[in-house]
XYZ file of C-alpha atoms in Angstrom:
712
model
C -26.947 1.664 28.762
C -25.975 0.055 25.115
C -23.881 2.975 24.425
C -21.901 2.642 27.561
C -21.472 -1.150 27.069
C -20.094 -0.499 23.328
C -17.681 1.899 24.882
C -16.615 -0.458 27.790
C -16.159 -3.192 24.800
C -13.976 -0.560 22.887
C -11.877 0.229 25.656
C -11.373 -3.433 26.833
C -10.200 -4.364 23.338
C -7.080 -1.830 23.667
C -6.403 -3.080 27.156
C -6.202 -6.670 26.589
C -4.295 -7.719 23.787
C -6.389 -9.835 21.120
C -5.009 -13.065 19.572
C -5.516 -11.875 16.235
C -4.586 -8.295 16.770
C -0.784 -6.905 15.979
C 1.460 -6.478 13.106
C 4.672 -8.005 14.905
C 8.234 -7.321 14.240
C 9.888 -10.916 13.431
C 12.365 -10.205 16.231
C 9.541 -9.799 18.590
C 8.115 -13.388 18.367
C 10.439 -14.698 20.819
C 9.460 -12.275 23.294
C 5.711 -11.708 23.280
C 4.472 -12.122 26.727
C 1.194 -14.097 27.034
C 0.956 -15.022 23.733
C 1.570 -18.503 22.919
C 1.327 -19.106 19.125
C 1.921 -22.765 19.366
C -1.246 -23.142 21.350
C -3.125 -21.463 18.401
C -1.681 -23.652 15.835
C 1.711 -22.784 15.096
C 4.132 -25.633 14.294
C 7.185 -23.759 13.435
C 9.811 -22.164 15.824
C 10.807 -18.487 15.969
C 14.139 -19.666 14.419
C 12.271 -21.150 11.373
C 10.412 -17.970 10.699
C 13.239 -15.369 11.224
C 16.966 -16.266 11.096
C 20.107 -14.334 10.079
C 22.615 -17.491 9.680
C 20.320 -19.934 8.310
C 17.136 -20.012 5.648
C 14.114 -19.275 7.222
C 10.485 -18.140 6.098
C 11.499 -14.453 6.006
C 13.652 -15.497 2.890
C 10.686 -16.354 0.746
C 8.809 -13.103 1.303
C 9.639 -10.060 -0.561
C 8.639 -6.433 -0.780
C 7.188 -6.048 -4.536
C 7.874 -2.922 -6.228
C 7.813 -0.661 -3.198
C 4.123 -0.907 -2.223
C 3.148 -4.625 -2.268
C 4.150 -7.785 -0.828
C 5.095 -10.826 -3.001
C 6.294 -14.659 -2.143
C 8.716 -16.864 -3.824
C 6.953 -20.174 -4.712
C 9.691 -22.076 -6.572
C 13.490 -22.595 -6.613
C 13.809 -20.963 -9.851
C 12.791 -17.367 -8.703
C 9.046 -17.594 -9.222
C 6.745 -15.560 -7.110
C 3.192 -14.744 -6.576
C 1.643 -11.260 -5.995
C -1.700 -9.849 -6.532
C -2.883 -8.967 -9.874
C -3.811 -5.253 -8.458
C -0.113 -5.065 -7.508
C 1.287 -6.154 -10.788
C -1.559 -3.974 -12.630
C 0.584 -1.075 -13.535
C 3.430 -3.390 -14.808
C 1.142 -5.279 -16.857
C -0.620 -2.296 -18.388
C 3.017 -0.646 -19.103
C 3.568 -4.037 -21.021
C 0.285 -3.458 -23.145
C -0.470 -2.224 -26.292
C -3.771 -2.058 -27.918
C -2.339 -4.787 -30.301
C -1.026 -6.827 -27.169
C -3.092 -5.994 -24.667
C -1.852 -8.291 -21.778
C -4.232 -6.273 -19.063
C -7.314 -7.265 -21.270
C -6.236 -10.474 -22.415
C -4.016 -11.851 -20.195
C -0.551 -13.624 -20.777
C 1.334 -16.695 -20.409
C 4.995 -17.227 -21.058
C 5.202 -20.726 -22.168
C 8.992 -20.658 -21.584
C 11.633 -18.586 -19.720
C 12.744 -16.850 -23.151
C 9.084 -15.456 -23.538
C 8.855 -13.758 -20.140
C 8.669 -10.089 -20.247
C 11.119 -7.734 -18.348
C 9.170 -5.104 -16.465
C 11.379 -1.884 -16.605
C 11.561 -0.181 -13.121
C 10.280 -2.951 -11.228
C 12.396 -4.578 -8.330
C 11.739 -6.727 -5.351
C 13.423 -6.452 -2.136
C 14.817 -9.261 0.340
C 15.118 -8.750 4.195
C 18.732 -9.727 5.027
C 18.534 -9.156 8.637
C 17.091 -6.367 11.107
C 18.285 -5.317 14.825
C 17.218 -3.049 17.625
C 19.382 0.281 17.810
C 17.055 2.000 20.381
C 19.393 2.121 23.264
C 22.293 3.391 20.880
C 20.441 6.260 19.534
C 18.049 7.138 22.641
C 21.068 7.588 24.971
C 22.146 10.520 22.918
C 18.540 12.057 22.982
C 16.505 13.772 25.532
C 13.351 15.651 25.681
C 15.035 19.275 26.201
C 16.473 18.874 22.742
C 15.301 21.306 20.229
C 13.951 19.443 16.926
C 17.072 20.597 14.938
C 19.278 19.228 17.711
C 17.418 15.913 17.930
C 17.535 15.629 14.028
C 21.111 16.068 13.903
C 21.885 13.162 16.418
C 19.296 10.865 14.681
C 20.842 11.622 11.093
C 24.349 11.016 12.381
C 23.354 7.626 13.921
C 21.371 6.618 10.599
C 24.403 7.576 8.418
C 26.717 5.605 10.609
C 24.443 2.442 10.933
C 24.149 2.688 7.202
C 27.802 2.710 6.582
C 28.288 -0.138 9.166
C 25.889 -2.251 7.460
C 25.822 -1.801 3.604
C 29.023 -3.705 2.915
C 30.473 -1.158 0.711
C 27.188 -0.657 -1.198
C 26.160 -4.446 -1.498
C 23.162 -3.816 0.659
C 20.693 -1.331 1.294
C 20.195 -0.197 4.835
C 17.274 1.509 5.986
C 16.623 2.885 9.685
C 13.108 3.467 11.032
C 11.883 4.768 13.985
C 8.881 3.147 15.949
C 6.381 4.226 18.796
C 6.357 7.696 17.306
C 10.110 7.940 17.687
C 10.504 6.236 21.102
C 12.567 3.094 19.385
C 14.519 2.528 16.508
C 15.557 -0.462 14.322
C 17.684 -1.029 11.410
C 16.891 -3.208 8.184
C 19.444 -4.802 5.679
C 17.904 -5.581 2.282
C 19.003 -6.869 -0.862
C 17.425 -5.410 -4.304
C 16.738 -7.393 -7.309
C 16.201 -5.313 -10.373
C 15.440 -7.689 -13.218
C 11.907 -8.865 -12.555
C 9.879 -10.397 -15.557
C 6.266 -10.976 -15.998
C 5.523 -14.711 -16.321
C 1.692 -14.775 -16.362
C -1.520 -12.874 -15.385
C -5.148 -13.807 -15.956
C -7.091 -11.288 -18.053
C -8.543 -8.024 -16.094
C -11.776 -9.469 -16.100
C -10.811 -12.434 -13.744
C -7.927 -10.579 -11.819
C -10.294 -7.532 -11.395
C -13.412 -9.229 -11.176
C -16.044 -7.203 -9.277
C -14.316 -4.006 -9.888
C -15.051 -0.925 -7.718
C -18.552 -2.326 -6.809
C -17.144 -5.304 -4.981
C -13.746 -3.747 -3.780
C -13.579 -3.809 -0.004
C -16.857 -5.972 0.166
C -17.622 -9.446 1.158
C -18.415 -11.900 -0.399
C -15.812 -11.452 -3.195
C -15.053 -13.894 -6.220
C -11.737 -12.581 -7.873
C -8.612 -14.090 -8.891
C -6.629 -11.353 -7.959
C -3.131 -12.682 -8.632
C -0.385 -12.411 -11.139
C 3.012 -14.327 -11.731
C 6.661 -12.932 -11.827
C 10.182 -14.337 -11.798
C 13.162 -12.509 -10.210
C 16.493 -13.029 -12.362
C 20.107 -12.622 -11.130
C 23.689 -12.998 -12.722
C 25.311 -15.885 -13.075
C 26.761 -15.723 -9.821
C 23.340 -15.426 -8.056
C 23.837 -11.606 -7.319
C 21.195 -8.790 -8.133
C 21.690 -7.261 -11.610
C 20.323 -4.749 -13.910
C 18.246 -6.613 -16.761
C 20.544 -8.427 -19.287
C 19.651 -11.398 -21.633
C 22.174 -13.424 -20.102
C 20.766 -13.187 -16.601
C 19.354 -16.351 -15.126
C 16.737 -17.159 -12.621
C 17.420 -16.442 -9.028
C 17.610 -19.067 -6.292
C 16.004 -18.037 -3.198
C 16.828 -19.164 0.300
C 13.312 -20.509 0.895
C 10.450 -20.753 -1.259
C 6.999 -21.635 0.016
C 5.439 -25.175 -0.283
C 1.711 -24.705 -1.478
C -0.945 -26.384 0.384
C -4.008 -28.309 -1.508
C -5.440 -29.353 1.739
C -7.985 -26.482 2.318
C -9.012 -25.224 5.579
C -12.009 -24.697 8.009
C -12.996 -22.048 10.616
C -10.715 -22.078 13.429
C -7.537 -22.807 11.509
C -4.664 -21.200 12.238
C -3.440 -18.598 9.760
C -0.390 -16.320 9.512
C 0.491 -13.551 7.201
C 3.927 -12.309 6.676
C 4.475 -9.017 4.709
C 5.041 -5.230 4.224
C 2.170 -3.465 5.755
C 2.400 0.117 4.679
C 0.879 2.450 7.284
C -1.406 2.355 10.350
C -2.078 4.689 13.082
C -3.266 2.663 15.671
C -2.123 5.226 18.582
C -3.995 8.148 17.026
C -5.745 10.419 19.412
C -9.465 11.155 19.224
C -8.781 14.632 18.047
C -6.661 13.253 15.156
C -9.448 10.975 14.067
C -11.973 14.005 14.504
C -9.770 15.864 11.957
C -9.299 12.898 9.740
C -12.953 12.023 9.185
C -14.443 15.526 9.612
C -12.068 17.340 7.316
C -8.892 15.384 5.948
C -10.596 12.363 4.209
C -13.813 14.163 2.932
C -11.262 16.643 0.876
C -9.435 13.607 -0.341
C -12.492 11.741 -1.443
C -13.980 14.831 -2.970
C -10.479 15.328 -5.093
C -10.080 11.775 -5.901
C -13.811 11.792 -7.615
C -13.124 14.819 -9.517
C -9.879 13.230 -11.090
C -11.687 9.700 -11.600
C -14.240 11.526 -13.601
C -11.714 13.237 -15.692
C -9.723 10.270 -16.377
C -12.899 7.866 -17.315
C -14.199 10.467 -19.688
C -11.130 10.108 -21.759
C -10.305 6.454 -20.950
C -13.804 5.317 -22.403
C -12.948 7.041 -25.821
C -9.569 5.562 -26.497
C -7.778 1.954 -25.559
C -4.576 3.346 -25.684
C -5.273 6.046 -23.181
C -7.175 3.461 -21.218
C -4.027 1.340 -20.855
C -1.861 4.150 -20.040
C -4.081 5.578 -17.178
C -5.319 2.259 -15.816
C -2.986 1.913 -12.976
C -3.341 5.437 -12.005
C -7.343 5.125 -12.060
C -7.373 1.919 -10.081
C -5.155 3.337 -7.470
C -7.126 6.845 -7.073
C -10.197 4.582 -6.997
C -9.122 2.132 -4.425
C -8.060 4.938 -1.872
C -11.143 6.910 -2.797
C -13.531 4.038 -1.902
C -11.121 3.082 1.126
C -11.411 6.641 2.483
C -15.057 7.239 2.437
C -15.663 3.315 3.941
C -13.151 4.858 6.933
C -15.261 7.759 7.448
C -18.633 5.374 7.395
C -16.843 2.885 9.657
C -15.636 5.504 12.158
C -18.818 6.794 12.786
C -20.677 3.584 12.888
C -18.322 1.925 15.066
C -17.837 4.788 17.415
C -14.243 4.856 17.393
C -13.815 8.337 18.383
C -15.896 7.870 21.686
C -13.696 4.628 22.360
C -10.657 6.442 21.923
C -11.911 9.321 24.269
C -12.410 6.381 27.019
C -8.881 5.250 26.500
C -7.666 8.613 26.899
C -9.556 9.038 30.064
C -7.827 5.966 31.678
C -4.263 7.129 30.268
C -5.151 10.658 32.155
C -5.647 8.713 35.559
C -2.033 7.663 35.234
C -0.625 10.793 33.718
C -2.033 13.157 36.448
C -0.299 11.061 39.319
C 2.165 13.287 41.160
C 5.218 11.329 39.647
C 3.820 11.641 36.186
C 2.147 14.818 35.755
C 5.119 16.946 34.892
C 6.082 15.293 31.794
C 2.918 13.559 30.669
C 0.118 15.379 32.425
C -0.672 17.938 29.948
C 0.300 16.499 26.728
C -3.196 15.503 25.370
C -4.288 19.047 25.591
C -1.051 20.264 23.908
C -2.072 17.936 20.963
C -5.613 18.781 20.882
C -4.231 22.509 20.353
C -1.945 21.298 17.956
C -4.880 19.995 15.395
C -6.699 23.392 15.998
C -3.815 25.069 14.660
C -2.918 22.689 11.813
C -6.754 21.845 10.934
C -7.178 23.868 7.642
C -3.477 23.334 6.481
C -4.309 19.644 6.739
C -7.150 20.245 4.563
C -5.083 22.213 1.969
C -2.651 19.244 2.058
C -5.339 16.773 0.870
C -6.344 18.811 -2.125
C -2.798 19.736 -2.915
C -1.833 16.175 -2.886
C -4.384 15.051 -4.991
C -3.813 17.936 -7.394
C -0.095 16.971 -7.586
C -0.850 13.199 -7.952
C -3.275 13.658 -10.832
C -2.615 16.983 -12.647
C 0.507 15.807 -14.536
C 1.307 19.239 -16.143
C 2.316 20.572 -12.770
C 4.884 18.009 -12.299
C 6.166 17.928 -15.909
C 6.777 21.655 -15.813
C 8.389 21.832 -12.460
C 10.660 18.842 -12.888
C 11.574 19.251 -16.536
C 11.818 23.085 -16.112
C 14.748 23.158 -13.819
C 16.754 21.010 -16.506
C 15.793 22.782 -19.785
C 16.562 25.970 -17.810
C 20.359 24.646 -17.047
C 20.528 22.931 -20.460
C 19.847 26.432 -22.336
C 22.564 28.143 -20.370
C 25.372 25.487 -21.705
C 27.363 25.933 -24.433
C 27.091 23.284 -27.476
C 29.618 20.725 -25.756
C 27.326 21.043 -22.374
C 24.260 20.467 -24.384
C 25.573 17.503 -25.634
C 26.609 15.888 -22.492
C 22.939 16.688 -20.949
C 21.006 15.678 -23.978
C 20.407 11.999 -23.340
C 19.481 12.628 -19.518
C 16.970 15.072 -20.755
C 15.584 12.978 -23.643
C 15.170 9.867 -21.243
C 13.283 12.107 -18.882
C 10.811 13.578 -21.596
C 10.329 10.191 -22.865
C 9.336 8.780 -19.110
C 7.269 11.803 -18.471
C 5.182 11.865 -21.678
C 4.700 8.064 -21.945
C 0.992 7.666 -22.611
C 0.217 11.579 -21.813
C -2.821 12.426 -23.330
C -2.927 16.359 -23.621
C -6.490 16.839 -23.441
C -7.155 14.694 -20.437
C -4.300 16.422 -18.600
C -5.431 19.964 -19.781
C -9.197 19.205 -18.368
C -7.538 17.620 -15.233
C -5.560 20.712 -14.465
C -8.680 22.782 -14.874
C -10.843 20.714 -12.688
C -8.281 20.043 -9.879
C -7.229 23.972 -9.643
C -10.896 24.943 -9.762
C -11.535 22.500 -6.962
C -8.603 24.023 -4.984
C -9.787 27.249 -5.277
C -13.342 26.739 -4.307
C -12.475 24.436 -1.145
C -9.138 25.721 0.447
C -9.243 28.574 2.755
C -7.119 31.833 1.705
C -5.163 31.762 4.931
C -3.451 28.521 3.848
C -3.885 28.443 0.253
C -1.244 28.751 -2.301
C -1.069 32.461 -3.572
C -0.162 31.113 -7.145
C -3.253 28.828 -7.634
C -5.665 31.399 -5.912
C -4.083 33.926 -8.341
C -5.138 32.097 -11.584
C -8.072 31.709 -14.182
C -8.800 27.723 -13.219
C -11.138 27.219 -16.380
C -8.415 28.768 -18.652
C -5.341 26.582 -17.644
C -5.864 24.135 -20.304
C -5.172 26.833 -22.742
C -2.134 27.808 -20.922
C -0.774 24.282 -20.846
C -1.255 23.830 -24.603
C 0.848 27.006 -25.452
C 3.566 26.075 -23.180
C 6.855 24.391 -23.908
C 5.506 21.642 -21.998
C 2.373 21.260 -23.879
C 3.531 17.996 -25.590
C 6.226 15.842 -25.961
C 6.847 17.332 -29.287
C 6.746 20.732 -27.815
C 9.513 19.943 -25.583
C 11.690 18.541 -27.917
C 11.334 21.108 -30.055
C 12.705 23.443 -27.283
C 15.609 20.918 -26.761
C 16.515 21.315 -30.459
C 16.176 25.011 -30.377
C 16.908 26.079 -26.487
C 15.916 29.788 -25.745
C 16.610 30.746 -22.375
C 14.291 33.833 -22.806
C 11.449 31.618 -23.599
C 11.955 28.990 -20.945
C 11.919 31.942 -18.393
C 8.744 33.346 -19.481
C 6.821 30.048 -19.749
C 3.460 30.614 -17.977
C 3.124 26.900 -17.131
C 6.348 26.386 -15.449
C 5.994 29.932 -13.469
C 2.639 28.555 -12.346
C 4.028 25.175 -11.695
C 7.184 27.029 -9.766
C 5.146 29.271 -7.855
C 2.959 26.482 -6.602
C 5.549 24.566 -5.319
C 7.474 27.212 -3.605
C 4.179 28.220 -1.859
C 4.188 24.854 -0.426
C 7.646 25.129 0.886
C 6.712 28.417 2.674
C 3.941 27.210 3.882
C 5.898 24.197 5.491
C 8.352 26.662 6.899
C 5.527 28.764 8.394
C 4.125 25.647 10.489
C 7.477 24.217 11.179
C 7.473 24.973 14.644
C 3.730 23.785 15.035
C 5.042 20.435 13.311
C 8.008 19.793 15.656
C 5.681 20.336 18.684
C 3.045 18.032 17.277
C 5.825 15.412 16.689
C 7.486 15.740 20.418
C 3.690 15.677 21.965
C 2.910 12.531 20.093
C 6.200 10.985 20.987
C 5.746 11.604 24.527
C 2.088 10.694 24.905
C 2.838 7.156 23.209
C 5.956 6.911 25.756
C 3.273 7.442 28.620
C 0.702 5.267 27.051
C 2.900 2.415 27.250
C 4.282 3.163 30.480
C 0.571 3.270 32.009
C 0.401 -0.351 30.699
C 3.365 -2.063 31.933
C 1.737 -5.683 31.512
C 0.802 -5.205 27.869
C 2.554 -6.327 24.795
C 2.658 -3.273 22.432
C 3.063 -3.629 18.477
C 4.448 -0.811 16.679
C 2.496 0.681 13.963
C 3.146 -0.504 10.331
C 5.746 1.433 8.454
C 6.510 -0.816 5.421
C 8.772 -3.154 7.554
C 8.177 -6.732 7.608
C 5.791 -8.017 9.831
C 3.862 -11.082 10.983
C 0.192 -11.169 11.742
C -1.464 -14.483 13.079
C -5.163 -15.430 13.363
C -7.570 -17.973 12.230
C -10.267 -18.719 9.419
C -13.619 -17.270 10.257
C -16.615 -15.870 9.211
C -18.186 -12.636 9.181
C -22.014 -11.702 10.201
C -24.274 -12.017 7.129
C -25.499 -8.465 5.795
C -28.876 -8.234 4.635
C -27.797 -5.863 1.854
C -25.586 -8.477 0.110
C -26.312 -11.518 -2.245
C -24.362 -14.585 -0.586
C -24.845 -16.792 -3.974
C -25.880 -19.683 -2.195
C -23.092 -19.882 0.518
C -24.863 -20.855 3.842
C -24.486 -18.644 7.017
C -21.949 -21.391 8.630
C -20.136 -21.270 5.600
C -19.473 -17.820 5.167
C -15.903 -17.771 5.384
C -15.451 -18.890 1.619
C -16.815 -18.228 -1.961
C -16.850 -20.781 -4.725
C -16.875 -20.588 -8.520
C -20.541 -21.087 -8.847
C -21.114 -17.798 -7.120
C -18.395 -16.032 -9.406
C -20.483 -17.402 -12.489
C -23.890 -16.262 -10.811
C -22.325 -12.582 -10.577
C -21.326 -12.996 -14.603
C -23.091 -10.144 -16.535
C -22.176 -10.144 -20.262
C -20.421 -7.024 -21.504
C -20.424 -5.549 -17.973
C -16.925 -3.787 -17.528
C -16.809 -5.065 -13.620
C -18.796 -8.579 -14.048
C -18.195 -9.995 -17.401
C -16.173 -13.281 -17.824
C -14.040 -14.867 -20.539
C -16.278 -17.217 -22.319
C -13.371 -20.238 -22.320
C -13.614 -19.649 -18.584
C -17.180 -20.353 -18.352
C -16.773 -23.431 -20.522
C -14.123 -24.662 -18.320
C -16.871 -23.993 -15.062
C -19.400 -25.800 -17.158
C -17.099 -28.887 -17.684
C -16.216 -28.609 -14.031
C -12.614 -29.245 -15.179
C -11.304 -28.414 -11.934
C -8.548 -31.219 -11.660
C -6.937 -31.734 -8.258
C -7.882 -27.925 -7.019
C -11.150 -28.758 -5.549
C -11.850 -28.621 -2.248
C -12.531 -32.200 -0.489
C -16.278 -31.131 -0.157
C -16.578 -30.703 -3.763
C -16.547 -26.935 -4.258
C -14.151 -25.114 -6.609
C -12.683 -22.448 -4.119
C -11.962 -18.845 -5.041
C -11.938 -16.565 -2.194
C -11.789 -16.806 1.940
C -11.713 -14.856 5.019
C -9.419 -14.972 8.137
C -8.839 -12.811 11.395
C -5.350 -11.601 10.319
C -4.502 -7.811 11.056
C -3.299 -6.229 7.760
C -3.412 -2.891 5.906
C -2.167 -1.512 2.670
C 1.284 -2.913 1.676
C 0.187 -6.461 2.625
C -1.491 -7.076 -0.566
C -0.078 -9.825 -2.184
C 1.093 -11.265 1.165
C 1.140 -14.652 1.669
C -1.537 -16.245 4.019
C -0.095 -19.637 5.416
C -1.116 -22.439 7.617
C 0.815 -23.283 11.171
C 3.443 -25.115 8.922
C 4.356 -22.152 6.567
C 2.561 -24.015 3.711
C 0.762 -21.367 1.405
C -2.809 -21.108 1.614
C -3.572 -18.233 -0.554
C -2.936 -14.515 -1.038
C -3.812 -11.641 0.966
C -5.517 -8.924 -1.151
C -8.348 -6.713 0.608
C -10.298 -5.858 3.903
C -13.737 -5.352 4.332
C -15.967 -2.491 4.477
C -17.462 -3.248 7.939
C -13.910 -2.630 9.430
C -12.304 0.288 7.371
C -11.346 2.052 10.452
C -8.921 -0.786 11.084
C -6.141 1.453 10.472
C -7.059 3.584 13.559
C -8.510 0.385 15.672
C -8.591 -3.159 15.240
C -12.105 -4.791 15.816
C -11.645 -8.434 16.514
C -15.743 -8.989 15.628
C -15.341 -7.315 12.121
C -11.978 -7.204 10.889
C -11.012 -9.531 8.298
C -8.589 -10.384 5.740
C -10.059 -11.320 2.156
C -7.685 -13.681 0.425
C -7.623 -15.425 -2.790
C -7.477 -19.200 -2.629
C -4.076 -20.741 -3.543
C -6.097 -23.546 -5.361
C -8.041 -20.933 -7.561
C -4.531 -19.265 -8.637
C -3.352 -22.791 -9.661
C -6.241 -24.009 -11.425
C -6.165 -20.726 -13.215
C -2.652 -21.234 -14.040
C -2.823 -24.878 -15.030
C -6.285 -25.272 -16.681
C -7.215 -21.816 -17.782
C -3.730 -20.595 -18.882
C -2.314 -23.886 -19.983
C 0.849 -22.861 -18.219
C 1.154 -26.492 -16.303
C 4.999 -25.987 -16.750
C 4.943 -23.686 -13.963
C 3.084 -25.906 -11.743
C 5.829 -28.324 -12.168
C 8.216 -25.744 -10.482
C 6.369 -25.574 -7.126
C 6.063 -28.008 -4.384
C 2.513 -29.223 -3.684
C 1.535 -30.276 -0.393
C -1.381 -32.645 -0.839
């Protein structure tokens, strides 16, 4: 009986929209049926949130570095994002002598701010719905190639119409598995500079142990500034650039919050699969994610072995390791949460309801057999998908593969040139070499190549495996790499100075890399028709699912476009396996600085704290940043619906004042990319008062606070 009740509860969570569920496009706010955000606590109008002609909330939110979100907090281009979002840039700006990642960094004047090479931020200028324009030219009788030709032509035309001769970047995205289309006009700023960061011991306090777990106690933030040319336009880095002046910057609230208070988050969530079928979820948690988890752990172990030996290696591989570790824990947590939360059973119940509608005489021809077709698709691609997971982690972590493949073609062309041609190519090649070998640890990469190929050979079925990888002696590959032209920066430069076409053609590492990549292309071609059928079936299924529930407002899956999610401050059920450090059950929506100090372990990589930080806490030197109840806040919970890409997003009150920065979800609901669980799914946020206190009192950078608008 309990099982039946759980299934019914799960199914109803699909059939009836929960107030906190949904990552909504900003243009959808005006037309949401049955959802009154004003009643929940929103005090802004739709125009104040999204406007094309006037400044609005959207103008303060940026996509940071392509994979995170940030928000403008001053009229001088200052922005906040998460520490883990700025992590790679902070590491790249660090050396053993000036280790900003370990020791922190604060620019005391603008001339001390550090240019972050390759970092950019993206502002949304406007967006629009072009569904009718594109769909009128499409039909289900088209082949995939015919459909693609039509869509590509429309995409190109829309981009040309809206780019203003290259001033803007224009992106067209499909939604609801290809049933709707929107375009987005962006302006990209490429001069972004590091202004401040807490030391790693604060910004990453709790490490992998606390990642995805509540209660959290971490100062997960960093500070950057966006620069523009003298006219306020985007420009490459130049010493003459000036701080940009955003159309809107967020006021910062020092008022605090309590359970039930309205919250909203605007950001760039990366990817969800809320309309994934039960067959897809089974494939994912039974086969795909276990492969990802295992391959990630092998890669992490190799990196950590060498990072622990050398600080320079630790800094250069810090961002890669952190990213792999984050997804490793996320994927394993998702497997556990799907099983515990009976996600597959719930999806089956939803599909049974859908079938009642699909099998009606008026619907059966188009929609009646689509679920069975999707099931058959998964049978066909199951082993191939497992191979993809092992292969993707191999390509991501074994850098020798990418180096040999990417540089190999360039060096071949270079060797074929006459002297004038080589002179013309040389700067491009040397720039690529400098980039690819920056922080490259030969011994680490040799062992990584051995380990990842060995794992691939053991786990991937021969029918879908790369013949090239299956035909090599995995544990000898480091020797192959070390004898290659691509063994090191020095050996590649030696070739550049003494090019030999016969030598590059015979290079065994390049042969292996080229063979592997070619095998991947051939495998994609082999499964092209299956993948086309799969995409079509998913598009038709989702079209039918929406039509079967005409009274429900559907929100599209996340796809790295700007979204708004709203909710409230709320608690989580207390777990017996977690220490709550004095926080009472009714207050299980925030953590305070005393709990952070209680976790302190001197010398521990995850739970150490700076001595000067501990001294400030001992003195209770918290200034204006304490809560009115008397505690110094660190992190807090809300019911907002977010996913990867939302990291660094502003969490705001109903007036659009900044309360904190979203940085994580909770392990109880790691199935959240597939199904939103209103009872368990939470966003973990760093309190803005903790951010300001560290900037002001710990970093002694109070001049930054003076740029901001504080709401008391």
